[in-house]
Coordinates of C-alpha atoms in Angstrom, one line a residue:
M910 CA 15.5 23.8 -6.7
S911 CA 12.7 26.3 -5.8
T912 CA 13.9 29.8 -5.6
V913 CA 12.4 33.0 -4.3
T914 CA 12.2 35.7 -6.9
T915 CA 11.0 39.2 -7.0
P916 CA 7.5 39.0 -8.6
A917 CA 6.7 41.3 -11.5
N918 CA 3.5 42.2 -9.7
P919 CA 3.8 41.7 -6.0
A920 CA 0.2 42.7 -5.2
A921 CA -1.2 40.2 -7.7
E922 CA 1.0 37.4 -6.3
I923 CA -0.1 38.2 -2.7
A924 CA -3.7 38.2 -3.9
D925 CA -3.2 34.8 -5.6
A926 CA -1.5 33.4 -2.4
M927 CA -4.4 34.7 -0.2
R928 CA -7.0 33.0 -2.5
A929 CA -5.1 29.7 -2.3
L930 CA -4.9 29.8 1.5
E931 CA -8.5 30.8 1.8
A932 CA -9.6 28.0 -0.5
R933 CA -7.5 25.5 1.5
Y934 CA -9.3 26.5 4.8
G935 CA -12.6 27.8 3.5
T936 CA -12.2 30.9 5.7
P937 CA -10.4 34.2 5.5
W938 CA -6.6 34.1 6.0
S939 CA -5.1 36.6 8.4
A940 CA -1.6 35.4 9.1
P941 CA 1.4 37.2 7.5
L942 CA 2.6 35.7 4.3
P943 CA 6.3 34.7 3.9
A944 CA 7.9 34.8 0.5
W945 CA 5.8 32.9 -2.0
N946 CA 6.8 30.6 -4.9
D947 CA 5.5 28.1 -7.4
T948 CA 6.1 25.2 -5.0
L949 CA 3.7 26.7 -2.5
D950 CA 1.2 27.3 -5.3
T951 CA 1.4 23.6 -6.3
L952 CA 1.1 22.3 -2.7
L953 CA -1.9 24.6 -1.8
A954 CA -3.7 23.6 -5.0
H955 CA -3.7 19.9 -4.3
R956 CA -7.0 18.1 -4.7
S957 CA -7.9 14.4 -5.1
V958 CA -8.8 13.7 -8.7
R959 CA -10.9 10.7 -9.7
N960 CA -11.8 11.6 -13.2
Y961 CA -9.1 11.4 -15.9
A962 CA -8.8 12.5 -19.5
D963 CA -8.2 9.9 -22.2
R964 CA -4.7 11.1 -22.6
P965 CA -1.4 9.1 -22.4
L966 CA 1.3 10.2 -20.1
P967 CA 4.5 11.5 -21.8
E968 CA 7.4 9.1 -22.2
G969 CA 9.6 9.2 -19.2
T970 CA 6.9 10.3 -16.8
L971 CA 7.1 7.2 -14.6
E972 CA 10.9 7.4 -14.3
T973 CA 10.8 11.1 -13.4
L974 CA 8.2 10.5 -10.7
I975 CA 10.3 7.7 -9.2
A976 CA 13.3 9.9 -9.2
A977 CA 11.3 12.5 -7.3
A978 CA 10.1 9.7 -4.9
Q979 CA 13.6 8.5 -4.3
S980 CA 14.6 12.0 -3.4
A981 CA 12.3 11.9 -0.3
S982 CA 13.8 11.4 3.1
T983 CA 14.2 7.8 4.2
S984 CA 15.0 6.5 7.7
S985 CA 18.8 5.8 8.0
N986 CA 18.9 5.5 4.1
L987 CA 17.3 2.1 4.5
Q988 CA 14.9 2.8 1.6
T989 CA 12.5 0.2 2.9
W990 CA 9.9 0.8 0.2
S991 CA 9.2 -0.3 -3.4
V992 CA 6.5 0.6 -5.9
I993 CA 4.9 -1.4 -8.7
A994 CA 3.6 0.5 -11.8
I995 CA 0.4 -1.0 -13.3
E996 CA -0.4 0.1 -16.8
N997 CA -2.1 -3.2 -18.0
P998 CA -5.9 -2.5 -18.2
E999 CA -6.8 -6.0 -17.1
R1000 CA -4.6 -5.9 -14.0
R1001 CA -5.9 -2.4 -13.2
A1002 CA -9.4 -3.8 -13.4
R1003 CA -8.6 -6.6 -11.0
L1004 CA -7.0 -4.3 -8.6
A1005 CA -9.9 -1.9 -8.8
E1006 CA -12.2 -4.7 -7.6
L1007 CA -9.9 -5.8 -4.8
A1008 CA -9.8 -2.1 -3.7
G1009 CA -13.6 -2.0 -3.4
G1010 CA -14.7 -1.5 -7.0
Q1011 CA -13.1 1.9 -7.5
S1012 CA -13.7 2.8 -11.1
H1013 CA -10.9 5.5 -11.2
V1014 CA -8.3 2.7 -10.7
R1015 CA -9.5 1.4 -14.1
A1016 CA -9.7 4.9 -15.7
A1017 CA -6.3 6.2 -14.7
P1018 CA -3.6 5.4 -17.3
L1019 CA -1.1 4.7 -14.5
F1020 CA -1.7 3.0 -11.2
L1021 CA 1.1 2.8 -8.6
V1022 CA 1.0 0.4 -5.7
W1023 CA 3.4 1.6 -2.9
L1024 CA 4.9 -1.1 -0.8
A1025 CA 6.6 -1.4 2.6
D1026 CA 9.4 -3.7 1.6
L1027 CA 11.5 -5.5 4.2
S1028 CA 12.3 -8.4 1.8
R1029 CA 15.2 -6.6 0.2
L1030 CA 17.1 -6.2 3.5
E1031 CA 16.3 -9.8 4.5
A1032 CA 17.7 -11.0 1.2
A1033 CA 20.8 -8.9 1.7
G1034 CA 21.2 -10.4 5.2
A1035 CA 20.9 -13.9 3.8
R1036 CA 23.5 -13.2 1.1
S1037 CA 26.0 -11.9 3.6
G1038 CA 25.2 -14.3 6.5
A1039 CA 24.2 -11.4 8.7
S1040 CA 21.5 -11.4 11.4
V1041 CA 18.3 -9.5 10.5
E1042 CA 16.4 -10.1 13.8
G1043 CA 15.4 -6.4 13.9
L1044 CA 13.3 -6.8 10.7
H1045 CA 10.8 -8.9 12.6
Y1046 CA 9.7 -6.1 14.9
M1047 CA 6.8 -3.7 14.5
E1048 CA 9.1 -0.7 14.4
T1049 CA 10.7 -1.8 11.2
L1050 CA 7.3 -2.2 9.4
V1051 CA 6.4 1.3 10.6
V1052 CA 9.6 2.6 9.1
G1053 CA 8.7 0.9 5.8
M1054 CA 5.2 2.4 5.8
I1055 CA 6.6 5.9 6.6
D1056 CA 9.2 5.6 3.9
A1057 CA 6.6 4.6 1.4
A1058 CA 4.3 7.5 2.3
L1059 CA 7.1 10.1 2.1
A1060 CA 8.2 8.7 -1.3
A1061 CA 4.7 8.7 -2.7
Q1062 CA 4.0 12.3 -1.6
N1063 CA 7.1 13.5 -3.3
A1064 CA 5.8 11.8 -6.4
V1065 CA 2.5 13.5 -6.1
V1066 CA 4.0 16.9 -5.7
A1067 CA 6.2 16.2 -8.8
L1068 CA 3.3 15.0 -11.0
E1069 CA 1.1 17.9 -9.9
S1070 CA 3.9 20.3 -10.8
L1071 CA 3.7 18.8 -14.3
G1072 CA 0.0 19.3 -14.8
M1073 CA -1.1 15.8 -13.8
S1074 CA -3.3 14.7 -10.9
A1075 CA -3.7 11.8 -8.5
V1076 CA -5.7 10.2 -5.8
Y1077 CA -4.5 7.8 -3.1
I1078 CA -6.3 4.5 -2.8
G1079 CA -6.4 3.1 0.7
G1080 CA -8.7 0.4 -0.4
I1081 CA -5.6 -1.5 -1.6
R1082 CA -5.5 -2.7 2.0
N1083 CA -9.0 -4.2 1.9
Q1084 CA -7.7 -7.6 0.7
P1085 CA -3.9 -7.4 1.0
E1086 CA -3.2 -11.1 0.5
Q1087 CA -5.1 -11.1 -2.8
V1088 CA -3.3 -7.9 -3.9
A1089 CA 0.0 -9.5 -2.9
A1090 CA -0.8 -12.6 -5.1
E1091 CA -1.8 -10.4 -8.0
L1092 CA 1.4 -8.5 -7.8
G1093 CA 3.7 -11.5 -7.1
L1094 CA 4.9 -10.0 -3.8
P1095 CA 7.5 -12.0 -1.8
P1096 CA 7.1 -12.5 1.9
R1097 CA 7.5 -9.4 4.2
V1098 CA 6.2 -6.9 1.5
L1099 CA 3.0 -5.1 2.4
P1100 CA 0.9 -3.1 -0.2
V1101 CA 0.3 0.1 1.8
F1102 CA -1.8 2.1 -0.7
G1103 CA -2.3 2.7 -4.3
L1104 CA -2.1 5.9 -6.4
C1105 CA -4.0 6.8 -9.6
V1106 CA -2.0 9.0 -11.9
G1107 CA -3.2 10.8 -15.0
Y1108 CA -4.3 14.1 -16.6
P1109 CA -7.5 15.5 -15.0
D1110 CA -10.7 15.4 -17.0
E1111 CA -11.3 19.2 -17.4
T1112 CA -15.0 18.6 -18.0
R1113 CA -15.3 17.2 -14.5
P1114 CA -13.1 19.3 -12.3
A1115 CA -12.3 18.6 -8.7
D1116 CA -12.3 21.4 -6.1
V1117 CA -9.9 22.1 -3.3
K1118 CA -11.3 20.5 -0.1
P1119 CA -11.0 22.7 3.0
R1120 CA -8.9 21.3 5.8
L1121 CA -9.2 21.5 9.6
P1122 CA -8.3 24.9 11.0
Q1123 CA -4.7 25.2 12.0
E1124 CA -5.7 25.7 15.7
V1125 CA -6.9 22.1 15.6
V1126 CA -3.8 20.5 14.2
L1127 CA -1.1 23.1 15.2
H1128 CA -0.1 22.9 18.9
R1129 CA 2.6 25.2 20.4
E1130 CA 4.8 23.7 23.1
Q1131 CA 2.2 21.2 24.4
Y1132 CA -0.9 19.5 23.1
D1133 CA -4.0 21.7 23.6
A1134 CA -7.2 19.6 23.6
P1135 CA -9.7 22.0 25.2
S1136 CA -9.5 24.6 22.4
Q1137 CA -10.4 22.2 19.6
A1138 CA -14.1 21.8 20.0
A1139 CA -15.1 25.3 18.9
A1140 CA -12.7 25.2 15.9
I1141 CA -14.1 21.8 14.8
A1142 CA -17.6 23.1 15.1
Q1143 CA -16.7 25.9 12.8
Y1144 CA -15.1 23.5 10.4
D1145 CA -18.2 21.4 10.4
E1146 CA -20.0 24.4 9.0
V1147 CA -17.3 25.1 6.4
M1148 CA -17.4 21.4 5.3
G1149 CA -21.2 21.4 5.2
G1150 CA -21.1 24.3 2.8
F1151 CA -18.5 22.6 0.7
Q1152 CA -20.5 19.3 0.6
T1153 CA -23.6 21.2 -0.4
A1154 CA -21.7 22.8 -3.3
Q1155 CA -20.6 19.4 -4.4
G1156 CA -24.1 18.0 -4.4
L1157 CA -23.7 16.0 -1.2
S1158 CA -25.6 16.0 2.0
A1159 CA -24.2 18.7 4.4
A1160 CA -23.1 16.2 7.1
G1161 CA -20.0 18.1 8.0
W1162 CA -16.6 16.6 9.0
T1163 CA -17.5 15.2 12.4
V1164 CA -20.4 13.1 11.3
R1165 CA -18.7 11.7 8.2
S1166 CA -15.5 11.0 10.0
L1167 CA -17.2 9.1 12.8
A1168 CA -19.2 7.1 10.3
R1169 CA -15.9 5.9 8.9
W1170 CA -15.1 4.2 12.2
R1171 CA -18.6 3.3 13.4
S1172 CA -18.2 -0.4 13.2
R1173 CA -15.9 -3.2 12.2
E1174 CA -17.7 -3.5 8.9
S1175 CA -17.0 0.1 8.0
L1176 CA -13.3 -0.9 7.7
H1177 CA -14.1 -2.8 4.5
G1178 CA -12.0 -5.8 5.4
R1179 CA -9.1 -3.9 7.0
D1180 CA -10.2 -5.0 10.4
R1181 CA -8.3 -8.2 9.8
L1182 CA -5.0 -6.4 8.9
R1183 CA -3.2 -8.1 11.7
D1184 CA -4.0 -11.5 10.3
A1185 CA -3.1 -10.4 6.8
L1186 CA 0.3 -9.2 8.0
S1187 CA 0.9 -12.6 9.6
A1188 CA 0.0 -14.3 6.3
L1189 CA 2.4 -12.0 4.4
G1190 CA 5.3 -13.1 6.6
F1191 CA 5.5 -10.2 9.2
E1192 CA 6.1 -11.5 12.7
L1193 CA 5.7 -8.1 14.4
R1194 CA 7.2 -8.9 17.8

């Protein structure tokens, strides 16, 4: 359990916290600071890491991460998620191709595929002769996807606190039927996303990517749309500077984000997710 302690050097701790917050937003931080701790340090330092050291994970790592994942909130304690750990290099390579040829899926020593899993409750209903009609509605799949996301993020916080790094792989939804076949999934189980896990390659470090200003995502009492345009324009400048520092074109957030949704083809196969869900046994009434 995280505790708040009196720092040996309060001024140094405040300075470290300010640097972390300014790195997260790419702009000066002016809000008051609450008490600070190692958990906040870990959360603010998060970055997506795609380059991994050739270093095995300590024994017991997987089980510890799953314990952290299972400590996340879950709707009504239904626990409508599962995860498959992939360590076999050949299977990682096949999944890398199904996810769009992402080489870091091959490079990471551990690849986790997080699942929205309604099959477990359906089987429990069959064993007990109970009706499970509610499993066939969109709401229940949404619950499973939320449960999986909450569990995975708990695992990410845990692994980062242990000096490891990760990156989420949404491309696991590019070809969900093929992924399901590769993993032997029963009906009514959806591969929601993957997660590469490993120690970061210190020779190819990743930087903290600035996020949208809080005035864009934080609304007080009611949604405030008119105030967003100016803050997003400022963020485009911040992201342009970050992209330039990364050796990328300074397109900013707006241009890159809109390009992600410019056409059906830009979804890389995920435009047919409704059909895939049907093929995987989801009725979604």
